XYZ file of C-alpha atoms in Angstrom:
554
model
C 15.990 24.819 -26.663
C 13.109 26.099 -24.514
C 10.689 28.783 -25.604
C 12.364 31.132 -23.134
C 15.726 30.857 -24.896
C 14.378 31.416 -28.393
C 13.566 35.042 -27.779
C 15.622 36.431 -24.952
C 14.118 39.897 -25.393
C 10.706 38.600 -24.278
C 11.989 36.182 -21.683
C 9.700 36.596 -18.645
C 12.508 35.265 -16.446
C 14.877 38.191 -17.017
C 17.543 38.242 -14.335
C 18.473 41.798 -15.312
C 14.926 43.116 -15.211
C 14.900 46.677 -13.842
C 13.406 47.290 -10.467
C 13.362 50.075 -7.950
C 15.703 49.061 -5.120
C 14.275 49.138 -1.614
C 16.664 49.143 1.312
C 16.542 49.844 5.014
C 19.625 51.187 6.808
C 20.856 49.233 9.784
C 19.870 51.197 12.883
C 22.601 49.564 14.950
C 19.979 48.614 17.530
C 19.806 44.813 17.403
C 17.145 44.528 20.090
C 13.502 43.838 19.337
C 12.642 47.567 19.469
C 15.368 48.348 16.936
C 14.170 45.588 14.630
C 10.602 46.842 14.927
C 11.660 50.375 13.925
C 13.410 49.026 10.826
C 10.340 46.946 9.943
C 8.113 50.007 10.226
C 10.495 51.912 7.915
C 10.370 49.046 5.425
C 6.565 48.884 5.496
C 6.306 52.624 4.836
C 8.649 52.348 1.845
C 6.623 49.472 0.431
C 3.251 51.230 0.611
C 1.856 51.570 -2.887
C 4.350 49.123 -4.411
C 2.482 46.809 -6.783
C 4.572 43.695 -6.119
C 7.245 43.740 -3.424
C 8.444 40.237 -4.314
C 9.469 41.356 -7.814
C 11.601 44.253 -6.559
C 15.180 44.455 -5.400
C 14.948 44.357 -1.635
C 18.042 44.601 0.552
C 17.667 44.180 4.301
C 20.199 44.413 7.118
C 21.291 40.965 8.272
C 19.887 41.688 11.732
C 16.361 41.440 10.273
C 16.990 38.016 8.757
C 16.670 34.582 10.288
C 19.697 32.264 9.924
C 18.155 29.998 7.317
C 18.277 30.075 3.493
C 15.022 30.673 1.667
C 15.299 27.421 -0.308
C 15.644 25.429 2.898
C 12.760 27.231 4.560
C 10.171 26.527 1.853
C 9.558 22.858 1.131
C 5.950 21.881 2.079
C 7.222 18.778 3.875
C 6.881 19.828 7.497
C 5.093 16.496 8.000
C 6.615 14.037 5.517
C 4.987 11.145 7.386
C 1.585 12.365 6.187
C 2.853 12.829 2.640
C 4.266 9.284 2.586
C 0.850 7.815 3.481
C -1.119 9.324 0.575
C -0.989 6.120 -1.493
C -1.589 3.665 1.355
C -5.266 2.942 0.660
C -6.972 1.089 -2.185
C -9.943 3.462 -1.865
C -9.785 6.680 -3.946
C -11.881 8.492 -1.332
C -9.425 7.604 1.428
C -6.530 8.747 -0.781
C -8.280 12.108 -1.069
C -8.650 12.230 2.724
C -4.919 11.493 3.041
C -4.129 14.286 0.558
C -6.276 16.662 2.600
C -4.356 15.749 5.761
C -1.067 16.398 3.961
C -2.403 19.760 2.738
C -3.310 20.887 6.246
C 0.141 19.874 7.545
C 2.422 21.095 4.732
C 2.948 24.561 6.248
C 3.006 23.564 9.890
C 5.866 26.012 10.532
C 3.361 28.872 10.354
C 1.235 27.267 13.063
C 4.071 26.261 15.389
C 6.736 28.833 14.540
C 7.004 32.517 13.857
C 6.769 34.756 10.846
C 10.315 35.312 9.649
C 12.412 36.505 6.709
C 14.969 33.962 5.418
C 17.846 34.899 3.091
C 16.960 35.875 -0.457
C 18.027 33.066 -2.780
C 20.617 33.837 -5.449
C 20.426 32.579 -9.017
C 21.646 28.997 -9.313
C 21.554 28.374 -5.566
C 20.201 24.947 -4.705
C 19.318 22.882 -1.654
C 18.782 19.190 -1.061
C 17.840 17.108 1.955
C 15.940 14.018 3.018
C 13.682 12.667 5.737
C 13.580 9.115 7.125
C 10.150 8.751 8.700
C 7.622 6.238 9.915
C 4.506 7.043 7.867
C 1.302 7.547 9.781
C -0.827 4.444 10.197
C -4.583 4.148 10.267
C -6.657 2.407 12.961
C -9.303 -0.163 12.105
C -12.022 2.482 12.461
C -12.079 4.329 9.112
C -13.455 7.427 10.824
C -10.553 7.667 13.261
C -7.644 10.036 12.543
C -4.238 8.674 11.519
C -1.748 7.671 14.208
C 1.442 9.727 14.175
C 4.640 8.112 15.390
C 7.014 11.070 15.155
C 7.022 14.457 16.875
C 3.672 14.963 18.473
C 2.491 17.224 21.260
C -0.388 16.930 23.715
C -3.734 17.845 22.122
C -5.000 21.406 22.364
C -8.258 22.219 24.183
C -11.362 21.249 22.258
C -12.706 24.265 20.343
C -16.165 25.659 20.923
C -18.517 24.277 18.311
C -20.750 26.563 16.299
C -23.545 25.543 13.969
C -21.395 25.706 10.832
C -17.778 25.350 11.872
C -15.462 25.531 14.865
C -14.206 28.681 16.524
C -11.129 28.523 18.710
C -11.852 29.967 22.100
C -9.476 30.924 24.837
C -12.263 30.227 27.313
C -12.744 26.657 26.203
C -12.227 24.080 28.913
C -9.633 21.359 28.497
C -11.256 17.931 28.465
C -9.547 14.789 29.613
C -8.428 13.583 26.209
C -5.992 10.778 25.518
C -4.300 11.337 22.191
C -4.580 8.165 20.095
C -1.004 8.381 18.900
C 0.634 8.538 22.324
C 1.770 5.155 23.531
C 2.745 4.437 27.118
C 6.347 4.348 25.955
C 6.284 7.737 24.240
C 9.432 9.616 25.118
C 9.901 13.310 25.859
C 12.268 14.743 23.255
C 12.547 18.242 24.689
C 11.891 20.264 27.741
C 9.198 22.872 28.029
C 9.148 25.792 25.663
C 7.355 29.014 26.434
C 6.413 29.437 22.820
C 6.134 26.637 20.324
C 7.185 23.440 22.041
C 9.763 22.990 19.296
C 12.939 23.427 21.285
C 14.038 19.977 20.133
C 15.483 21.846 17.161
C 17.284 24.450 19.205
C 20.695 22.925 18.559
C 20.372 22.817 14.795
C 18.164 22.236 11.824
C 18.085 18.468 12.115
C 18.440 15.737 14.676
C 20.881 13.601 12.745
C 24.593 13.550 13.382
C 25.321 13.971 9.693
C 23.967 17.489 9.466
C 25.938 20.678 9.369
C 27.200 21.476 12.863
C 29.284 24.423 11.746
C 26.270 26.333 10.457
C 23.851 25.586 13.237
C 25.461 25.731 16.689
C 23.249 26.752 19.586
C 20.637 28.385 17.396
C 18.117 28.504 20.178
C 15.233 30.810 19.368
C 17.022 32.278 16.361
C 15.982 29.149 14.488
C 12.770 30.035 12.607
C 11.608 26.432 12.769
C 12.233 26.221 16.491
C 10.516 29.021 18.307
C 8.861 32.407 18.372
C 10.178 35.829 19.315
C 8.416 38.603 21.179
C 7.571 40.086 17.785
C 5.410 37.085 16.993
C 1.906 36.116 17.968
C 1.986 33.142 15.648
C 1.122 30.471 18.178
C -2.101 30.217 20.151
C -0.362 27.859 22.567
C 2.265 30.462 23.424
C 0.723 31.149 26.809
C 1.497 27.659 28.049
C 4.472 25.351 27.858
C 4.280 22.251 25.700
C 6.246 19.036 25.783
C 7.453 17.565 22.529
C 7.095 13.820 22.346
C 8.305 11.127 19.996
C 5.973 8.158 20.184
C 7.508 4.744 19.741
C 6.626 3.319 16.358
C 5.752 -0.293 15.625
C 8.564 -2.603 16.624
C 11.328 -2.826 14.009
C 9.177 -1.031 11.430
C 11.379 0.259 8.588
C 11.336 3.949 7.839
C 10.522 5.558 4.539
C 12.966 7.932 2.831
C 11.826 11.092 1.072
C 14.449 13.044 -0.890
C 14.034 16.701 -1.807
C 15.756 19.000 -4.320
C 15.143 22.670 -5.115
C 16.937 25.276 -7.232
C 16.586 29.023 -7.792
C 15.903 29.264 -11.524
C 15.246 33.019 -11.752
C 16.239 36.096 -9.760
C 13.901 38.726 -11.242
C 11.236 37.663 -10.604
C 12.385 35.310 -7.807
C 11.388 31.812 -8.901
C 12.474 28.389 -7.644
C 11.631 24.865 -8.758
C 11.345 21.856 -6.425
C 10.924 18.098 -6.667
C 10.575 15.457 -3.938
C 10.441 11.673 -4.320
C 9.399 8.792 -2.096
C 10.154 5.725 -4.265
C 9.088 3.062 -1.768
C 5.565 4.546 -1.691
C 5.448 5.537 -5.398
C 5.062 9.246 -4.651
C 6.449 12.436 -6.150
C 5.856 16.076 -5.216
C 6.781 19.006 -7.432
C 6.016 22.615 -8.235
C 7.228 26.151 -8.826
C 7.606 28.616 -5.964
C 6.935 32.255 -6.749
C 4.986 34.759 -4.687
C 3.481 38.168 -5.256
C 3.287 40.446 -2.221
C 1.733 43.823 -1.505
C 1.391 45.968 1.617
C -2.163 47.080 2.300
C -2.580 49.119 5.459
C -0.967 47.113 8.245
C -1.207 43.843 6.306
C 1.151 42.149 3.856
C -0.910 40.159 1.348
C 0.899 37.220 -0.231
C -0.404 35.483 -3.357
C 1.050 32.931 -5.778
C 2.962 34.454 -8.695
C 2.148 33.793 -12.343
C 4.481 30.757 -12.608
C 3.230 29.269 -9.333
C 0.379 26.971 -10.353
C 0.282 25.099 -7.047
C 1.644 21.817 -5.696
C 1.454 18.609 -7.721
C 1.460 15.182 -6.043
C 1.943 12.308 -8.480
C 1.332 8.613 -7.732
C 3.570 6.481 -9.931
C 2.570 2.982 -8.791
C 0.562 1.009 -6.280
C -3.170 1.406 -5.700
C -3.389 4.953 -7.039
C -1.065 4.527 -10.014
C -1.530 7.294 -12.560
C -3.317 9.715 -10.238
C -2.160 13.288 -9.819
C -3.388 15.708 -7.163
C -3.205 19.403 -7.975
C -3.259 21.518 -4.804
C -3.717 25.260 -5.348
C -2.390 27.921 -2.983
C -4.723 30.217 -1.032
C -4.105 33.898 -0.357
C -2.217 34.550 2.881
C -1.676 37.726 4.844
C 0.777 38.748 7.527
C -1.084 40.978 9.964
C 0.051 43.376 12.666
C 3.040 44.830 10.803
C 3.084 48.207 12.514
C 2.365 46.742 15.948
C 5.157 44.194 15.665
C 2.715 41.417 16.600
C 2.837 39.311 13.465
C 0.480 36.469 12.698
C -0.554 34.725 9.511
C -4.152 34.580 8.297
C -5.391 32.658 5.287
C -8.205 33.624 2.907
C -9.768 32.553 -0.361
C -9.752 28.810 -1.150
C -7.486 25.844 -1.742
C -8.752 23.397 -4.343
C -7.471 19.823 -4.637
C -8.248 18.141 -7.943
C -7.525 14.484 -8.666
C -6.859 13.576 -12.298
C -5.616 10.439 -14.038
C -5.773 6.901 -12.762
C -8.814 4.718 -13.348
C -11.552 5.854 -15.721
C -14.765 7.378 -14.460
C -15.723 10.149 -12.084
C -12.971 11.853 -10.120
C -12.761 13.497 -6.728
C -12.202 17.149 -5.921
C -11.982 18.985 -2.593
C -12.548 22.644 -1.728
C -11.059 24.176 1.424
C -12.718 27.540 1.992
C -10.914 29.766 4.499
C -13.108 32.170 6.436
C -12.171 35.842 6.266
C -11.022 37.277 9.585
C -12.618 40.364 11.074
C -10.189 43.173 11.857
C -11.918 43.404 15.230
C -11.656 40.669 17.830
C -9.621 37.503 18.011
C -8.660 35.605 14.864
C -10.314 32.191 14.608
C -8.506 30.697 11.586
C -11.729 28.940 10.587
C -12.449 26.908 7.481
C -15.078 24.687 5.932
C -15.021 22.462 2.891
C -16.418 19.639 0.814
C -15.230 16.570 -1.063
C -17.246 16.102 -4.227
C -17.289 14.157 -7.457
C -16.797 15.678 -10.885
C -16.845 14.498 -14.487
C -13.379 14.914 -16.069
C -15.066 15.171 -19.495
C -16.806 18.396 -18.409
C -15.518 21.778 -17.243
C -18.410 23.104 -15.166
C -16.642 22.111 -11.937
C -13.911 24.671 -12.620
C -16.407 27.352 -11.602
C -16.944 25.735 -8.191
C -14.512 27.662 -5.980
C -16.689 27.954 -2.850
C -18.582 25.375 -0.834
C -21.931 26.876 -1.813
C -21.139 26.446 -5.523
C -21.138 22.633 -5.392
C -24.468 20.911 -6.176
C -25.639 18.859 -3.196
C -25.943 15.696 -5.244
C -22.207 15.889 -5.971
C -21.082 16.182 -2.329
C -19.648 13.074 -0.651
C -18.327 14.618 2.557
C -18.101 17.904 4.428
C -15.484 19.167 6.868
C -14.894 22.216 9.056
C -12.660 23.478 11.850
C -9.475 25.490 12.207
C -6.358 25.261 10.039
C -4.368 25.804 13.240
C -6.236 23.205 15.259
C -8.761 20.431 14.785
C -10.570 19.709 11.535
C -13.554 17.344 11.658
C -15.272 15.598 8.759
C -18.434 13.661 7.975
C -19.741 11.662 5.037
C -23.083 12.915 3.783
C -23.745 10.022 1.404
C -23.790 7.403 4.173
C -26.615 6.864 6.705
C -25.913 7.495 10.402
C -22.560 9.115 9.581
C -21.156 11.194 12.434
C -18.445 13.820 12.625
C -14.931 12.495 13.247
C -11.492 14.079 13.485
C -9.753 14.446 10.138
C -6.579 15.929 11.646
C -5.593 17.909 14.728
C -2.730 20.159 13.667
C -2.252 21.424 17.232
C -0.850 18.006 18.229
C 1.824 17.989 15.517
C 5.338 19.396 15.403
C 7.683 19.983 12.466
C 9.770 16.909 11.621
C 13.407 17.986 11.096
C 15.258 17.227 7.885
C 18.642 15.560 7.360
C 21.245 17.552 5.409
C 24.694 16.492 4.228
C 27.609 18.135 6.108
C 29.268 21.226 4.643
C 32.301 19.338 3.386
C 30.030 17.310 1.084
C 28.198 20.348 -0.298
C 28.838 22.333 -3.475
C 29.795 26.045 -3.294
C 26.318 27.199 -4.400
C 24.449 24.803 -2.112
C 22.381 26.850 0.329
C 24.066 26.101 3.661
C 27.537 26.233 2.125
C 26.790 29.454 0.251
C 25.392 31.270 3.292
C 27.710 29.715 5.901
C 29.539 32.960 6.749
C 26.277 34.856 7.156
C 24.675 32.133 9.264
C 27.564 31.695 11.691
C 27.754 35.447 12.304
C 24.021 35.817 12.772
C 24.075 33.011 15.316
C 26.883 34.824 17.135
C 24.931 38.121 16.815
C 27.787 39.678 14.865
C 25.320 41.571 12.699
C 27.737 43.998 11.070
C 29.974 41.184 9.805
C 26.907 39.182 8.743
C 25.722 42.121 6.636
C 29.167 42.430 4.986
C 29.141 38.757 3.949
C 25.540 39.065 2.767
C 26.430 42.071 0.593
C 29.412 40.188 -0.843
C 27.131 37.331 -1.964
C 24.701 39.785 -3.532
C 27.513 41.670 -5.301
C 28.897 38.434 -6.757
C 25.460 37.663 -8.150
C 25.349 41.080 -9.835
C 28.870 40.601 -11.212
C 28.005 37.155 -12.587
C 24.869 38.574 -14.232
C 26.873 41.399 -15.808
C 29.431 38.922 -17.140
C 26.713 36.737 -18.689
C 25.171 39.802 -20.286
C 28.544 40.891 -21.670
C 29.089 37.462 -23.216
C 25.498 37.133 -24.387
C 25.109 33.869 -22.492
C 21.753 33.238 -20.742
C 21.589 31.582 -17.351
C 20.772 27.864 -17.565
C 19.540 26.026 -14.441
C 21.493 22.920 -13.523
C 18.838 20.650 -12.043
C 15.628 21.742 -13.801
C 14.676 22.492 -17.391
C 14.196 26.155 -18.360
C 10.552 25.895 -19.339
C 8.408 26.249 -16.216
C 5.291 27.593 -17.923
C 3.123 24.623 -16.912
C 3.933 24.999 -13.218
C 5.340 21.454 -13.200
C 9.145 21.586 -13.367
C 11.070 18.949 -15.300
C 14.255 17.480 -13.883
C 17.428 17.467 -15.954
C 19.705 14.443 -15.937
C 21.761 16.139 -13.224
C 18.587 16.739 -11.239
C 17.677 13.072 -11.328
C 21.240 12.177 -10.349
C 21.151 14.590 -7.377
C 17.944 12.995 -6.076
C 19.380 9.507 -6.549
C 22.449 10.531 -4.539
C 20.225 11.891 -1.777
C 18.219 8.666 -1.726
C 21.503 6.744 -1.419
C 22.781 8.682 1.612
C 23.683 6.308 4.445
C 20.656 5.843 6.719
C 20.607 5.772 10.514
C 17.543 3.537 10.509
C 16.428 0.518 8.550
C 14.682 1.751 5.412
C 11.724 0.313 3.584
C 12.732 -1.352 0.334
C 11.619 0.198 -2.926
C 9.326 -2.318 -4.720
C 10.934 -1.656 -8.105
C 14.237 -0.036 -8.985
C 13.217 3.259 -10.470
C 14.823 6.664 -10.953
C 12.850 9.846 -10.263
C 10.797 10.965 -13.247
C 11.686 14.112 -15.139
C 8.390 15.652 -14.130
C 7.060 15.561 -17.677
C 3.402 14.788 -18.216
């Protein structure tokens, strides 16, 4: 029995926790102006609220995007970069690969729009997988990785300043040949006036085994596929972009990554997730919980108390035993009252490597530059990779670049989290700046999801099917009715559990999430194994050893 079950009265995950309900009446105007008016009403009601995420919030269906919350959040927008973390024998290069994954994990906020998915209900779960060709690295160690899936032409080179890059609309476009575009690269979509992601406009995935009944003709209602006139989330919105799929190495097998997530608490909203890539000895896990507050015309979003960050574990190969802890920065959604939403990032992300071989370890600090409320946002950052002694704790106080002693620094980097990031070793003579990653050339890689007939009743797409189909058809009144029915059933189920004195028990994850690293139950491991066993459309890379996903325990 977990510590949460021993004393239900002090259980911090109390599904019946009281909370002031916040709701916005449906104006009946489903156009952008009507939506904007409802958003303004919502913002006014949330002013002064300490934590919006912990409150009961009910929105008209017309304000929601047709995608479940558990499907929307997964940090695997670029699984090909995740799959390459353990490819090198060099610990420094594994840290570089982890940095590239970190910059790509939320690509949807660079390429897509700010949106509100469905609120997850208690016990809801979602699973999916990706079959990808991992990025490969050229012979030059300073060159960026070569992407083989879903790439776009490079953005204009930013204007360089003395300390880091600033994006500039006035920058000229050089004649640049992207290293990952082969002569045989194929155009996967036409031109899009916003994000260049219209390859997803017919559904959430490109495979034939996905759910056609929940994703017909989504077009720009798909939050991973475009941007509305209420969004200024994409600097490239002024020009059309082609989406390309570069041909990978001939007959190269793909790598499968399976993903599972479950809503383990409703008040506060908390979900647990676990992803595995057995053929590359990689696991990804964590707890999702946010805290949000309206301040002026900005919505500030921070990790909640159970959200300790993302954990990447290497279970074999060159980096066996290593674990990378990636903390979350503070984000803000700006322009609420103007209806011109865009995401800014502040504070720092810290990546700490533990475990593995004895000796000094590596740590990286990504410091996001605060945006001025005047002028154009630049989305700038700078950072360092440095060594630390795992037997000491002084490094825990180093949360900014300036905190790190110079003798500890191995490399520096700077740029834009929505564009190009460059890096340079400082411990090597004649080292020059090189591209670490150019996010502007990447696009979200779609996931594969089992069809509805193979899903359980509380699996996200199955659960929200009636809401999704009506939103897609713009039948907002009916969508709201089905949404309210789902929410009422959740309240009824909670009341019945309370009457019987039976606590809610997650199906796929253990109750105790206090460490921030969720532990899979036997059913959770079985669900991931089933996802890994789904019939592939491509030849898959063989797993070196037959191994089930770990429970997530230390």
